[in-house]
Amino acid sequence: MRSGLKANSGRWNRIFAITAAVVLGASWPLAAAEAASAAEDSASIVWIEAEHFQQPGGWVNDAQFVDQMGSPFLLAIGLEGPVADAVTTVSIPRTGKYRLWVRCRDWVPEFSPGRFQVVLGGKSPEKVFGASKSGEWTWEDGGEFDLPAGTLEIRLHDLTGHYGRCDAIVLTTDTELRLPDDPAKIAVLRERYGGVSREIRDMGPYDTVVVGGGLAGTFAAVASARMGCRTALLQNRPVLGGNSSTEILVNPEGDTTREPLDPGEGGIIEEVRGDVFGYSERLLKLVQNQPRLDLFLNTHAKGVELAEPNKIKAVRALDVNSGQRYRFLGTTFIDCTGDGSIGVWAGAEYRHGREPRSMYGETRAPEVGDLNKGT
């Protein structure tokens, strides 16, 4: 999170245009001239990504929908009552009147179960967030506050424990500012104001880059390292194991319904087989004890770079906790994402949906399928 940055007063569309001119390759003189004009009439902007809070309290970082909404968000899962406050501090660049904006979602508009408040410097506004009735991610106006320059404590105060959602908080001295809901525009603003790193850090080069830390990805990475390859394993969750992790707890048993054949899994899994509650811990130890294998948890793949058609040279990724962006360079890439994301981004042929009954003669397939193909 960066604070104290400048933006054109009351002209958010113009800010976006200036930033896009640089990103999309418009002439530098034009961008510089517009930026100088903006500086003449400027407002202080403090942008805080919720997942960057220094103390998350009872809120958890949910990164499952990074591709859909552009960033992770904090989620309040209490069920038996409100969770502990998430707390962070920011630097207010100058004394003045600031308008508070919070990007959040009322995920069940009929009941608004995920309600919360934002506490600024110990003062709680009357505004309750997560009750917009829109059902979509949106910026909610929290009103105006007189804030002194210096350090400000911000708290996310959960009111229900029922999955309150907070993506980002913005404080601005431009009280007329209105923020965009377009994810593409928000992505540009995140980069401009510190929601993600401007720097893209190169990692590697690796002999093998495995994307996805479920059972298949973890064992593929271990096998690669044991064959002498310098290997990177990227997992977008805080634990390994996928469906068998401590987050989901599905025991890997194979097709045990066909006794006495019992075609269960074999191989490296036998080194960690045991109680389903311990797979994540055992997998972590297996990976950490493996030479030539680097593990990157909470690292979400965002795209690929091609050396030539149909040949990947790098995977782009985001650390969902810090906002650091990476480029993982490699020779061989193994897609264990579960959705085949790496292959799709690289231009591989794919299909999804249900094939018609006539294709393979399957009696339980629909007579008319909804199969989609792509490259």
Short mmCIF file of C-alpha atoms in Angstrom, two decimals:
data_model
loop_
_atom_site.label_atom_id
_atom_site.label_comp_id
_atom_site.label_asym_id
_atom_site.label_seq_id
_atom_site.Cartn_x
_atom_site.Cartn_y
_atom_site.Cartn_z
CA MET A 1 0.00 0.00 0.00
CA ARG A 2 1.25 3.44 -0.89
CA SER A 3 -0.25 6.63 0.41
CA GLY A 4 -0.04 10.33 -0.26
CA LEU A 5 -0.17 10.02 -4.04
CA LYS A 6 -1.74 12.66 -6.22
CA ALA A 7 -4.74 12.50 -8.51
CA ASN A 8 -6.62 14.98 -10.66
CA SER A 9 -9.37 16.60 -8.59
CA GLY A 10 -12.87 15.44 -9.47
CA ARG A 11 -11.83 13.87 -12.76
CA TRP A 12 -11.35 10.15 -12.20
CA ASN A 13 -11.96 9.39 -15.86
CA ARG A 14 -9.13 11.73 -16.71
CA ILE A 15 -6.83 9.99 -14.23
CA PHE A 16 -7.60 6.73 -15.94
CA ALA A 17 -6.93 8.27 -19.35
CA ILE A 18 -3.53 9.56 -18.22
CA THR A 19 -2.55 6.19 -16.79
CA ALA A 20 -3.84 4.29 -19.81
CA ALA A 21 -1.86 6.56 -22.12
CA VAL A 22 1.33 5.35 -20.48
CA VAL A 23 0.28 1.71 -20.17
CA LEU A 24 -1.04 1.42 -23.71
CA GLY A 25 1.92 3.15 -25.29
CA ALA A 26 0.67 6.66 -26.04
CA SER A 27 3.34 9.31 -26.52
CA TRP A 28 5.25 10.23 -23.39
CA PRO A 29 5.01 14.00 -24.06
CA LEU A 30 1.21 13.76 -24.12
CA ALA A 31 1.08 11.73 -20.92
CA ALA A 32 3.57 14.04 -19.21
CA ALA A 33 1.63 17.13 -20.23
CA GLU A 34 -1.65 15.75 -18.90
CA ALA A 35 0.05 14.60 -15.70
CA ALA A 36 1.48 18.07 -15.17
CA SER A 37 -1.96 19.56 -15.68
CA ALA A 38 -3.39 17.13 -13.15
CA ALA A 39 -0.74 18.08 -10.61
CA GLU A 40 -1.89 21.71 -10.73
CA ASP A 41 -5.28 20.74 -9.34
CA SER A 42 -4.54 17.73 -7.18
CA ALA A 43 -6.13 15.72 -4.40
CA SER A 44 -4.56 13.31 -1.95
CA ILE A 45 -5.41 9.67 -2.55
CA VAL A 46 -4.79 6.88 -0.03
CA TRP A 47 -5.49 3.44 -1.51
CA ILE A 48 -5.59 0.41 0.82
CA GLU A 49 -6.03 -3.15 -0.42
CA ALA A 50 -7.91 -5.13 2.24
CA GLU A 51 -5.64 -8.16 1.83
CA HIS A 52 -2.67 -5.95 2.79
CA PHE A 53 -3.99 -5.25 6.29
CA GLN A 54 -1.15 -5.73 8.77
CA GLN A 55 -3.29 -7.71 11.24
CA PRO A 56 -6.15 -9.62 9.58
CA GLY A 57 -7.74 -10.56 12.90
CA GLY A 58 -10.54 -13.02 12.19
CA TRP A 59 -10.80 -12.02 8.53
CA VAL A 60 -9.25 -14.35 5.93
CA ASN A 61 -7.70 -13.64 2.55
CA ASP A 62 -9.92 -15.14 -0.16
CA ALA A 63 -8.09 -15.41 -3.48
CA GLN A 64 -10.46 -17.75 -5.32
CA PHE A 65 -11.89 -15.02 -7.54
CA VAL A 66 -8.77 -13.05 -8.46
CA ASP A 67 -9.38 -13.65 -12.17
CA GLN A 68 -12.98 -12.45 -11.99
CA MET A 69 -12.53 -9.34 -9.83
CA GLY A 70 -8.86 -8.45 -10.19
CA SER A 71 -7.65 -8.98 -6.63
CA PRO A 72 -8.18 -11.03 -3.47
CA PHE A 73 -10.41 -9.69 -0.71
CA LEU A 74 -10.90 -10.13 3.03
CA LEU A 75 -13.72 -12.41 4.14
CA ALA A 76 -15.26 -12.54 7.63
CA ILE A 77 -16.13 -16.16 8.47
CA GLY A 78 -17.48 -16.33 12.01
CA LEU A 79 -20.81 -18.19 11.80
CA GLU A 80 -21.14 -18.22 15.59
CA GLY A 81 -20.68 -14.46 15.81
CA PRO A 82 -18.63 -11.52 14.51
CA VAL A 83 -14.92 -12.12 13.90
CA ALA A 84 -12.07 -10.09 15.40
CA ASP A 85 -11.24 -6.77 13.75
CA ALA A 86 -8.73 -6.56 10.92
CA VAL A 87 -6.32 -3.70 11.69
CA THR A 88 -3.81 -1.68 9.71
CA THR A 89 -2.21 1.77 9.74
CA VAL A 90 -1.73 4.21 6.87
CA SER A 91 -0.04 7.57 6.44
CA ILE A 92 -2.38 10.51 5.83
CA PRO A 93 -0.36 12.97 3.71
CA ARG A 94 -2.05 16.18 4.83
CA THR A 95 -4.70 17.47 7.19
CA GLY A 96 -8.09 17.87 5.57
CA LYS A 97 -11.54 16.53 4.84
CA TYR A 98 -11.48 13.06 3.30
CA ARG A 99 -14.23 11.03 1.71
CA LEU A 100 -14.24 7.30 2.49
CA TRP A 101 -14.96 4.74 -0.23
CA VAL A 102 -15.16 0.99 0.41
CA ARG A 103 -15.35 -1.66 -2.31
CA CYS A 104 -17.50 -4.48 -0.97
CA ARG A 105 -20.36 -6.77 -1.86
CA ASP A 106 -23.79 -7.45 -0.44
CA TRP A 107 -23.70 -11.10 -1.41
CA VAL A 108 -27.31 -11.97 -0.46
CA PRO A 109 -29.31 -8.76 -1.06
CA GLU A 110 -32.48 -10.22 0.46
CA PHE A 111 -30.83 -10.46 3.88
CA SER A 112 -27.51 -8.54 3.67
CA PRO A 113 -25.76 -11.02 5.98
CA GLY A 114 -22.18 -9.75 5.51
CA ARG A 115 -22.43 -6.36 7.19
CA PHE A 116 -19.44 -4.52 8.66
CA GLN A 117 -18.13 -1.08 9.55
CA VAL A 118 -14.87 0.74 8.87
CA VAL A 119 -13.41 2.43 11.94
CA LEU A 120 -11.07 5.37 11.28
CA GLY A 121 -8.83 6.43 14.15
CA GLY A 122 -11.22 4.95 16.69
CA LYS A 123 -14.25 6.69 15.18
CA SER A 124 -16.90 4.49 13.65
CA PRO A 125 -19.10 6.00 10.93
CA GLU A 126 -22.83 5.47 10.96
CA LYS A 127 -22.50 3.79 7.58
CA VAL A 128 -22.88 -0.01 7.54
CA PHE A 129 -21.20 -1.62 4.56
CA GLY A 130 -22.28 -4.79 2.78
CA ALA A 131 -25.95 -3.80 2.74
CA SER A 132 -26.22 -2.07 -0.64
CA LYS A 133 -28.85 -4.53 -1.95
CA SER A 134 -27.05 -4.59 -5.31
CA GLY A 135 -25.63 -8.11 -5.14
CA GLU A 136 -22.53 -6.93 -7.03
CA TRP A 137 -19.10 -5.66 -6.10
CA THR A 138 -19.44 -1.91 -5.83
CA TRP A 139 -17.91 1.16 -4.20
CA GLU A 140 -19.97 2.29 -1.21
CA ASP A 141 -19.71 5.87 0.02
CA GLY A 142 -18.77 6.04 3.70
CA GLY A 143 -19.10 9.80 4.06
CA GLU A 144 -16.63 12.56 4.96
CA PHE A 145 -14.09 12.71 7.80
CA ASP A 146 -11.77 15.40 9.12
CA LEU A 147 -8.39 13.67 9.36
CA PRO A 148 -5.08 15.05 10.63
CA ALA A 149 -1.83 14.40 8.80
CA GLY A 150 0.15 11.45 10.14
CA THR A 151 -0.56 7.85 11.06
CA LEU A 152 -4.16 6.65 10.97
CA GLU A 153 -5.42 3.32 12.30
CA ILE A 154 -8.11 1.62 10.20
CA ARG A 155 -10.23 -1.29 11.42
CA LEU A 156 -12.63 -3.58 9.62
CA HIS A 157 -15.28 -4.25 12.26
CA ASP A 158 -17.46 -7.26 11.44
CA LEU A 159 -21.07 -7.11 12.62
CA THR A 160 -22.37 -10.60 11.81
CA GLY A 161 -19.75 -13.27 11.13
CA HIS A 162 -21.62 -14.20 7.97
CA TYR A 163 -19.07 -13.72 5.20
CA GLY A 164 -18.64 -9.95 5.05
CA ARG A 165 -16.53 -9.02 2.03
CA CYS A 166 -14.11 -6.10 1.72
CA ASP A 167 -11.88 -5.60 -1.31
CA ALA A 168 -10.36 -2.13 -0.97
CA ILE A 169 -10.61 1.18 0.87
CA VAL A 170 -9.92 4.62 -0.60
CA LEU A 171 -9.58 7.91 1.27
CA THR A 172 -9.48 11.08 -0.84
CA THR A 173 -9.58 14.82 -0.27
CA ASP A 174 -11.53 15.10 -3.52
CA THR A 175 -14.99 14.80 -1.99
CA GLU A 176 -16.58 14.79 -5.47
CA LEU A 177 -14.59 11.77 -6.62
CA ARG A 178 -16.52 8.77 -7.94
CA LEU A 179 -14.70 5.49 -8.46
CA PRO A 180 -15.23 3.18 -11.45
CA ASP A 181 -16.73 -0.30 -11.18
CA ASP A 182 -15.17 -1.48 -14.45
CA PRO A 183 -12.57 -4.13 -13.45
CA ALA A 184 -10.20 -3.04 -16.23
CA LYS A 185 -10.15 0.54 -14.95
CA ILE A 186 -9.80 -0.61 -11.35
CA ALA A 187 -6.81 -2.78 -12.36
CA VAL A 188 -5.03 0.29 -13.74
CA LEU A 189 -5.76 2.24 -10.57
CA ARG A 190 -4.51 -0.59 -8.35
CA GLU A 191 -1.17 -0.43 -10.11
CA ARG A 192 -1.07 3.36 -10.05
CA TYR A 193 -1.86 3.69 -6.35
CA GLY A 194 -0.02 0.67 -4.95
CA GLY A 195 -2.62 -2.09 -4.91
CA VAL A 196 -0.13 -4.27 -6.79
CA SER A 197 3.59 -3.82 -7.36
CA ARG A 198 4.71 -1.77 -10.32
CA GLU A 199 7.79 -3.96 -10.55
CA ILE A 200 7.47 -7.41 -12.14
CA ARG A 201 10.16 -9.56 -10.55
CA ASP A 202 11.83 -12.25 -12.66
CA MET A 203 12.20 -15.66 -11.00
CA GLY A 204 14.38 -18.44 -12.36
CA PRO A 205 15.08 -19.55 -14.96
CA TYR A 206 13.78 -22.97 -13.92
CA ASP A 207 13.98 -26.27 -15.73
CA THR A 208 10.38 -26.98 -14.69
CA VAL A 209 7.57 -24.70 -13.54
CA VAL A 210 4.55 -26.50 -12.07
CA VAL A 211 1.39 -24.44 -11.63
CA GLY A 212 -1.09 -25.84 -9.12
CA GLY A 213 -0.29 -27.38 -5.74
CA GLY A 214 -2.91 -30.09 -5.45
CA LEU A 215 -1.82 -33.71 -5.23
CA ALA A 216 -1.00 -33.94 -8.95
CA GLY A 217 1.00 -30.71 -9.02
CA THR A 218 2.87 -31.40 -5.79
CA PHE A 219 3.93 -34.87 -6.87
CA ALA A 220 4.85 -33.65 -10.37
CA ALA A 221 7.12 -31.02 -8.81
CA VAL A 222 8.73 -33.53 -6.45
CA ALA A 223 9.30 -35.99 -9.31
CA SER A 224 10.85 -33.24 -11.44
CA ALA A 225 13.23 -32.18 -8.67
CA ARG A 226 14.24 -35.78 -8.00
CA MET A 227 15.18 -36.10 -11.66
CA GLY A 228 17.68 -33.28 -11.17
CA CYS A 229 15.60 -30.40 -12.51
CA ARG A 230 15.49 -27.03 -10.81
CA THR A 231 11.77 -26.76 -10.16
CA ALA A 232 9.27 -24.11 -9.06
CA LEU A 233 5.88 -25.06 -7.60
CA LEU A 234 3.22 -22.33 -7.65
CA GLN A 235 0.13 -22.73 -5.45
CA ASN A 236 -2.50 -20.02 -5.09
CA ARG A 237 -3.71 -21.23 -1.70
CA PRO A 238 -1.88 -21.03 1.66
CA VAL A 239 -1.69 -24.84 1.86
CA LEU A 240 -0.88 -27.73 -0.46
CA GLY A 241 -3.17 -30.61 -1.32
CA GLY A 242 -6.07 -29.22 -3.34
CA ASN A 243 -9.16 -31.28 -2.58
CA SER A 244 -7.16 -33.27 -0.02
CA SER A 245 -5.93 -30.15 1.79
CA THR A 246 -7.03 -29.00 5.22
CA GLU A 247 -9.37 -26.59 3.42
CA ILE A 248 -11.50 -29.32 1.77
CA LEU A 249 -10.55 -32.70 3.35
CA VAL A 250 -11.33 -35.15 0.54
CA ASN A 251 -9.40 -38.37 1.12
CA PRO A 252 -7.52 -39.63 -2.00
CA GLU A 253 -8.71 -43.23 -2.25
CA GLY A 254 -9.04 -43.97 -5.96
CA ASP A 255 -12.02 -45.95 -7.23
CA THR A 256 -12.55 -48.21 -4.23
CA THR A 257 -16.07 -49.14 -5.37
CA ARG A 258 -14.72 -51.85 -7.67
CA GLU A 259 -13.50 -54.45 -5.21
CA PRO A 260 -11.46 -56.58 -5.41
CA LEU A 261 -9.65 -54.57 -8.11
CA ASP A 262 -9.30 -51.46 -5.91
CA PRO A 263 -7.43 -49.33 -8.46
CA GLY A 264 -6.06 -46.85 -5.91
CA GLU A 265 -3.33 -44.29 -6.53
CA GLY A 266 0.29 -45.29 -6.15
CA GLY A 267 3.74 -43.75 -6.38
CA ILE A 268 4.88 -40.70 -4.40
CA ILE A 269 1.56 -40.48 -2.58
CA GLU A 270 2.55 -43.54 -0.56
CA GLU A 271 5.21 -41.38 1.12
CA VAL A 272 2.55 -39.11 2.62
CA ARG A 273 -0.51 -41.30 2.87
CA GLY A 274 -2.30 -41.08 6.20
CA ASP A 275 -5.08 -39.31 8.02
CA VAL A 276 -6.95 -36.88 5.75
CA PHE A 277 -6.55 -34.06 8.28
CA GLY A 278 -2.77 -34.14 7.87
CA TYR A 279 -2.19 -34.11 4.13
CA SER A 280 -1.32 -30.42 3.88
CA GLU A 281 1.28 -30.68 6.64
CA ARG A 282 2.82 -33.87 5.25
CA LEU A 283 2.94 -32.47 1.72
CA LEU A 284 4.61 -29.29 2.96
CA LYS A 285 7.34 -31.29 4.71
CA LEU A 286 7.82 -33.42 1.59
CA VAL A 287 8.33 -30.34 -0.58
CA GLN A 288 10.49 -28.44 1.90
CA ASN A 289 12.83 -31.41 2.28
CA GLN A 290 13.28 -31.80 -1.48
CA PRO A 291 16.46 -30.26 -2.95
CA ARG A 292 16.11 -28.19 -6.14
CA LEU A 293 12.44 -27.46 -5.41
CA ASP A 294 11.23 -23.91 -4.65
CA LEU A 295 7.70 -23.53 -3.25
CA PHE A 296 5.61 -20.38 -3.78
CA LEU A 297 2.39 -20.46 -1.75
CA ASN A 298 -0.32 -17.81 -2.18
CA THR A 299 0.96 -17.27 -5.73
CA HIS A 300 -1.73 -17.06 -8.38
CA ALA A 301 -0.95 -17.53 -12.08
CA LYS A 302 -2.29 -14.65 -14.17
CA GLY A 303 -1.11 -15.46 -17.69
CA VAL A 304 1.72 -16.73 -19.87
CA GLU A 305 4.34 -15.27 -22.18
CA LEU A 306 5.21 -17.13 -25.37
CA ALA A 307 8.69 -17.46 -26.88
CA GLU A 308 7.01 -18.45 -30.13
CA PRO A 309 3.59 -19.82 -31.06
CA ASN A 310 2.75 -22.82 -28.88
CA LYS A 311 5.89 -22.48 -26.74
CA ILE A 312 5.73 -20.92 -23.27
CA LYS A 313 8.70 -18.97 -21.96
CA ALA A 314 7.22 -17.63 -18.71
CA VAL A 315 4.21 -17.70 -16.41
CA ARG A 316 3.06 -14.39 -14.93
CA ALA A 317 1.85 -14.59 -11.34
CA LEU A 318 0.68 -12.49 -8.40
CA ASP A 319 1.43 -12.90 -4.69
CA VAL A 320 -2.11 -12.57 -3.36
CA ASN A 321 -0.91 -11.39 0.06
CA SER A 322 1.66 -8.74 -0.84
CA GLY A 323 0.59 -7.73 -4.36
CA GLN A 324 4.06 -8.51 -5.71
CA ARG A 325 4.00 -9.49 -9.38
CA TYR A 326 6.31 -12.19 -10.77
CA ARG A 327 7.49 -13.67 -14.05
CA PHE A 328 8.54 -17.32 -13.69
CA LEU A 329 10.91 -18.20 -16.52
CA GLY A 330 11.32 -21.84 -17.47
CA THR A 331 11.86 -24.55 -20.05
CA THR A 332 9.08 -27.02 -19.21
CA PHE A 333 5.69 -25.98 -17.82
CA ILE A 334 3.24 -28.39 -16.20
CA ASP A 335 -0.40 -27.29 -15.90
CA CYS A 336 -2.00 -28.67 -12.73
CA THR A 337 -4.36 -25.75 -12.18
CA GLY A 338 -7.49 -27.86 -12.26
CA ASP A 339 -9.05 -25.64 -14.93
CA GLY A 340 -6.31 -26.01 -17.55
CA SER A 341 -5.63 -22.28 -17.39
CA ILE A 342 -2.01 -22.44 -18.53
CA GLY A 343 -2.86 -24.50 -21.60
CA VAL A 344 -5.72 -22.20 -22.57
CA TRP A 345 -3.57 -19.08 -22.18
CA ALA A 346 -0.87 -20.72 -24.29
CA GLY A 347 -3.31 -21.37 -27.13
CA ALA A 348 -3.78 -25.12 -26.71
CA GLU A 349 -6.91 -26.69 -28.12
CA TYR A 350 -9.51 -27.37 -25.48
CA ARG A 351 -13.13 -28.26 -25.02
CA HIS A 352 -15.55 -28.05 -22.14
CA GLY A 353 -19.16 -28.93 -21.54
CA ARG A 354 -21.13 -32.09 -22.22
CA GLU A 355 -20.70 -34.07 -25.43
CA PRO A 356 -23.84 -35.43 -27.15
CA ARG A 357 -24.80 -39.06 -26.67
CA SER A 358 -23.95 -39.82 -30.29
CA MET A 359 -20.27 -38.89 -29.89
CA TYR A 360 -19.26 -41.85 -27.72
CA GLY A 361 -22.49 -43.81 -27.40
CA GLU A 362 -22.81 -43.06 -23.68
CA THR A 363 -26.34 -43.81 -22.57
CA ARG A 364 -26.26 -41.26 -19.76
CA ALA A 365 -24.99 -38.41 -21.93
CA PRO A 366 -27.59 -35.85 -23.08
CA GLU A 367 -29.03 -36.36 -26.53
CA VAL A 368 -28.02 -32.81 -27.40
CA GLY A 369 -24.75 -31.68 -25.86
CA ASP A 370 -23.44 -28.22 -25.03
CA LEU A 371 -19.81 -28.89 -25.87
CA ASN A 372 -17.62 -25.86 -26.56
CA LYS A 373 -14.23 -25.92 -28.21
CA GLY A 374 -11.49 -23.34 -28.41
CA THR A 375 -7.84 -22.70 -29.07
#
